[in-house]
Amino acid sequence: MDYENHRIYGMSVASVYVHYVTKAERKGRTRDEVDEVTRWLTGYSQQQLEQALADKTPFQDFFDNAPRLNPSRSLIKGVICGVRLEEIDHPLMRDIRYLDKLVDELAKGRPMAKILRS
């Protein structure tokens, strides 16, 4: 896949976030839990996350400006959208898919301690 021209980079996090929340809530999880996994991954505070969503920050900027990408994110393994995370070479696409995977695990009912690799 040509990751350099992938259209998701310019999409706002907010435009996808609403789907993350819907997916989680359909499975009995909460928006707060979606926020928690997002903050764990990126190092954003709740206020910074809410501002990025309000500003419709593109994924590229969201991850480029993340206060502290969690070094334990490399422990996130598996397949998301038909692609094995360990095989994604492009750093931004890998981080986007890490977030997808965290929300997926949340929606599947996995305990928060396991999702956050505690």
PDB file of C-alpha atoms in Angstrom:
ATOM      1  CA  MET A   1       0.000   0.000   0.000  1.00  0.00           C
ATOM      2  CA  ASP A   2       1.189   3.504  -0.797  1.00  0.00           C
ATOM      3  CA  TYR A   3       1.068   4.940   2.708  1.00  0.00           C
ATOM      4  CA  GLU A   4       2.443   8.313   1.642  1.00  0.00           C
ATOM      5  CA  ASN A   5      -0.756   9.047  -0.281  1.00  0.00           C
ATOM      6  CA  HIS A   6      -3.197   7.395   2.100  1.00  0.00           C
ATOM      7  CA  ARG A   7      -6.223   9.652   2.597  1.00  0.00           C
ATOM      8  CA  ILE A   8      -6.655   8.888   6.304  1.00  0.00           C
ATOM      9  CA  TYR A   9      -3.668  11.103   7.193  1.00  0.00           C
ATOM     10  CA  GLY A  10      -5.594  14.264   6.318  1.00  0.00           C
ATOM     11  CA  MET A  11      -8.800  13.088   7.961  1.00  0.00           C
ATOM     12  CA  SER A  12      -9.569  14.617  11.300  1.00  0.00           C
ATOM     13  CA  VAL A  13      -9.300  12.423  14.360  1.00  0.00           C
ATOM     14  CA  ALA A  14     -12.747  13.721  15.362  1.00  0.00           C
ATOM     15  CA  SER A  15     -14.318  12.283  12.199  1.00  0.00           C
ATOM     16  CA  VAL A  16     -13.166   8.789  13.192  1.00  0.00           C
ATOM     17  CA  TYR A  17     -13.393   9.256  16.970  1.00  0.00           C
ATOM     18  CA  VAL A  18     -17.193   9.382  16.806  1.00  0.00           C
ATOM     19  CA  HIS A  19     -17.113   5.885  15.266  1.00  0.00           C
ATOM     20  CA  TYR A  20     -14.729   4.663  17.965  1.00  0.00           C
ATOM     21  CA  VAL A  21     -17.170   5.845  20.635  1.00  0.00           C
ATOM     22  CA  THR A  22     -20.183   4.363  18.853  1.00  0.00           C
ATOM     23  CA  LYS A  23     -18.421   1.004  18.507  1.00  0.00           C
ATOM     24  CA  ALA A  24     -17.425   0.983  22.177  1.00  0.00           C
ATOM     25  CA  GLU A  25     -20.852   2.055  23.439  1.00  0.00           C
ATOM     26  CA  ARG A  26     -22.617  -0.575  21.324  1.00  0.00           C
ATOM     27  CA  LYS A  27     -20.609  -3.149  23.263  1.00  0.00           C
ATOM     28  CA  GLY A  28     -21.287  -1.658  26.697  1.00  0.00           C
ATOM     29  CA  ARG A  29     -18.108   0.399  27.018  1.00  0.00           C
ATOM     30  CA  THR A  30     -17.906   4.174  27.445  1.00  0.00           C
ATOM     31  CA  ARG A  31     -16.556   7.283  25.819  1.00  0.00           C
ATOM     32  CA  ASP A  32     -14.381   7.748  28.910  1.00  0.00           C
ATOM     33  CA  GLU A  33     -12.762   4.390  28.187  1.00  0.00           C
ATOM     34  CA  VAL A  34     -12.126   5.376  24.557  1.00  0.00           C
ATOM     35  CA  ASP A  35     -10.517   8.554  25.873  1.00  0.00           C
ATOM     36  CA  GLU A  36      -8.440   6.548  28.342  1.00  0.00           C
ATOM     37  CA  VAL A  37      -6.945   4.274  25.687  1.00  0.00           C
ATOM     38  CA  THR A  38      -6.339   7.283  23.414  1.00  0.00           C
ATOM     39  CA  ARG A  39      -4.562   9.172  26.200  1.00  0.00           C
ATOM     40  CA  TRP A  40      -2.514   6.076  27.071  1.00  0.00           C
ATOM     41  CA  LEU A  41      -1.350   5.766  23.471  1.00  0.00           C
ATOM     42  CA  THR A  42      -0.586   9.441  22.853  1.00  0.00           C
ATOM     43  CA  GLY A  43       0.193  11.088  26.180  1.00  0.00           C
ATOM     44  CA  TYR A  44      -2.458  13.757  25.618  1.00  0.00           C
ATOM     45  CA  SER A  45      -4.270  15.056  28.706  1.00  0.00           C
ATOM     46  CA  GLN A  46      -8.069  14.949  28.605  1.00  0.00           C
ATOM     47  CA  GLN A  47      -8.149  18.679  27.890  1.00  0.00           C
ATOM     48  CA  GLN A  48      -5.593  18.357  25.065  1.00  0.00           C
ATOM     49  CA  LEU A  49      -7.527  15.448  23.568  1.00  0.00           C
ATOM     50  CA  GLU A  50     -10.792  17.384  23.677  1.00  0.00           C
ATOM     51  CA  GLN A  51      -9.083  20.389  22.057  1.00  0.00           C
ATOM     52  CA  ALA A  52      -7.632  18.224  19.259  1.00  0.00           C
ATOM     53  CA  LEU A  53     -11.112  16.827  18.618  1.00  0.00           C
ATOM     54  CA  ALA A  54     -12.713  20.296  18.684  1.00  0.00           C
ATOM     55  CA  ASP A  55     -10.027  21.629  16.317  1.00  0.00           C
ATOM     56  CA  LYS A  56     -10.628  18.693  13.941  1.00  0.00           C
ATOM     57  CA  THR A  57      -6.917  17.936  14.049  1.00  0.00           C
ATOM     58  CA  PRO A  58      -5.762  15.691  11.184  1.00  0.00           C
ATOM     59  CA  PHE A  59      -4.288  12.303  12.132  1.00  0.00           C
ATOM     60  CA  GLN A  60      -0.873  13.387  10.847  1.00  0.00           C
ATOM     61  CA  ASP A  61      -0.768  16.366  13.221  1.00  0.00           C
ATOM     62  CA  PHE A  62      -2.437  14.460  16.056  1.00  0.00           C
ATOM     63  CA  PHE A  63       0.342  11.882  16.176  1.00  0.00           C
ATOM     64  CA  ASP A  64       3.173  14.250  15.182  1.00  0.00           C
ATOM     65  CA  ASN A  65       2.246  16.539  18.085  1.00  0.00           C
ATOM     66  CA  ALA A  66       1.435  13.833  20.632  1.00  0.00           C
ATOM     67  CA  PRO A  67       3.057  14.757  23.943  1.00  0.00           C
ATOM     68  CA  ARG A  68       4.494  11.265  24.459  1.00  0.00           C
ATOM     69  CA  LEU A  69       3.704   8.265  22.339  1.00  0.00           C
ATOM     70  CA  ASN A  70       3.620   5.356  24.741  1.00  0.00           C
ATOM     71  CA  PRO A  71       6.738   3.202  24.320  1.00  0.00           C
ATOM     72  CA  SER A  72       4.641   0.145  25.248  1.00  0.00           C
ATOM     73  CA  ARG A  73       2.554   0.597  22.109  1.00  0.00           C
ATOM     74  CA  SER A  74       4.936  -1.810  20.371  1.00  0.00           C
ATOM     75  CA  LEU A  75       3.398  -4.525  22.574  1.00  0.00           C
ATOM     76  CA  ILE A  76       0.129  -4.151  20.648  1.00  0.00           C
ATOM     77  CA  LYS A  77      -0.006  -7.132  18.299  1.00  0.00           C
ATOM     78  CA  GLY A  78      -2.513  -8.769  16.032  1.00  0.00           C
ATOM     79  CA  VAL A  79      -4.563  -7.984  12.963  1.00  0.00           C
ATOM     80  CA  ILE A  80      -6.680  -4.919  12.315  1.00  0.00           C
ATOM     81  CA  CYS A  81      -8.444  -4.176   9.040  1.00  0.00           C
ATOM     82  CA  GLY A  82      -6.911  -7.349   7.643  1.00  0.00           C
ATOM     83  CA  VAL A  83      -3.341  -6.181   8.252  1.00  0.00           C
ATOM     84  CA  ARG A  84      -0.933  -7.561  10.846  1.00  0.00           C
ATOM     85  CA  LEU A  85       0.262  -4.639  12.989  1.00  0.00           C
ATOM     86  CA  GLU A  86       3.795  -6.003  13.209  1.00  0.00           C
ATOM     87  CA  GLU A  87       4.105  -5.771   9.415  1.00  0.00           C
ATOM     88  CA  ILE A  88       3.188  -2.090   9.063  1.00  0.00           C
ATOM     89  CA  ASP A  89       6.403  -0.218   8.312  1.00  0.00           C
ATOM     90  CA  HIS A  90       5.027   3.298   8.034  1.00  0.00           C
ATOM     91  CA  PRO A  91       5.136   4.842  11.553  1.00  0.00           C
ATOM     92  CA  LEU A  92       2.030   7.021  11.206  1.00  0.00           C
ATOM     93  CA  MET A  93      -0.116   4.257   9.751  1.00  0.00           C
ATOM     94  CA  ARG A  94       1.124   1.901  12.478  1.00  0.00           C
ATOM     95  CA  ASP A  95       0.136   4.411  15.200  1.00  0.00           C
ATOM     96  CA  ILE A  96      -3.295   4.917  13.631  1.00  0.00           C
ATOM     97  CA  ARG A  97      -3.808   1.159  13.526  1.00  0.00           C
ATOM     98  CA  TYR A  98      -2.623   0.851  17.143  1.00  0.00           C
ATOM     99  CA  LEU A  99      -5.454   3.182  18.116  1.00  0.00           C
ATOM    100  CA  ASP A 100      -7.891   1.154  15.999  1.00  0.00           C
ATOM    101  CA  LYS A 101      -6.728  -2.025  17.731  1.00  0.00           C
ATOM    102  CA  LEU A 102      -7.074  -0.543  21.233  1.00  0.00           C
ATOM    103  CA  VAL A 103     -10.651   0.497  20.508  1.00  0.00           C
ATOM    104  CA  ASP A 104     -11.333  -2.917  18.973  1.00  0.00           C
ATOM    105  CA  GLU A 105     -10.045  -4.657  22.118  1.00  0.00           C
ATOM    106  CA  LEU A 106     -12.168  -2.333  24.249  1.00  0.00           C
ATOM    107  CA  ALA A 107     -15.280  -3.163  22.224  1.00  0.00           C
ATOM    108  CA  LYS A 108     -14.527  -6.874  22.537  1.00  0.00           C
ATOM    109  CA  GLY A 109     -14.711  -6.561  26.326  1.00  0.00           C
ATOM    110  CA  ARG A 110     -11.044  -7.016  27.093  1.00  0.00           C
ATOM    111  CA  PRO A 111     -10.104  -5.797  30.596  1.00  0.00           C
ATOM    112  CA  MET A 112      -8.591  -2.299  30.640  1.00  0.00           C
ATOM    113  CA  ALA A 113      -5.400  -3.516  32.366  1.00  0.00           C
ATOM    114  CA  LYS A 114      -4.738  -5.875  29.442  1.00  0.00           C
ATOM    115  CA  ILE A 115      -5.628  -3.261  26.820  1.00  0.00           C
ATOM    116  CA  LEU A 116      -3.148  -0.839  28.402  1.00  0.00           C
ATOM    117  CA  ARG A 117      -0.495  -3.560  28.560  1.00  0.00           C
ATOM    118  CA  SER A 118      -0.188  -3.130  32.347  1.00  0.00           C
TER     119      SER A 118
END
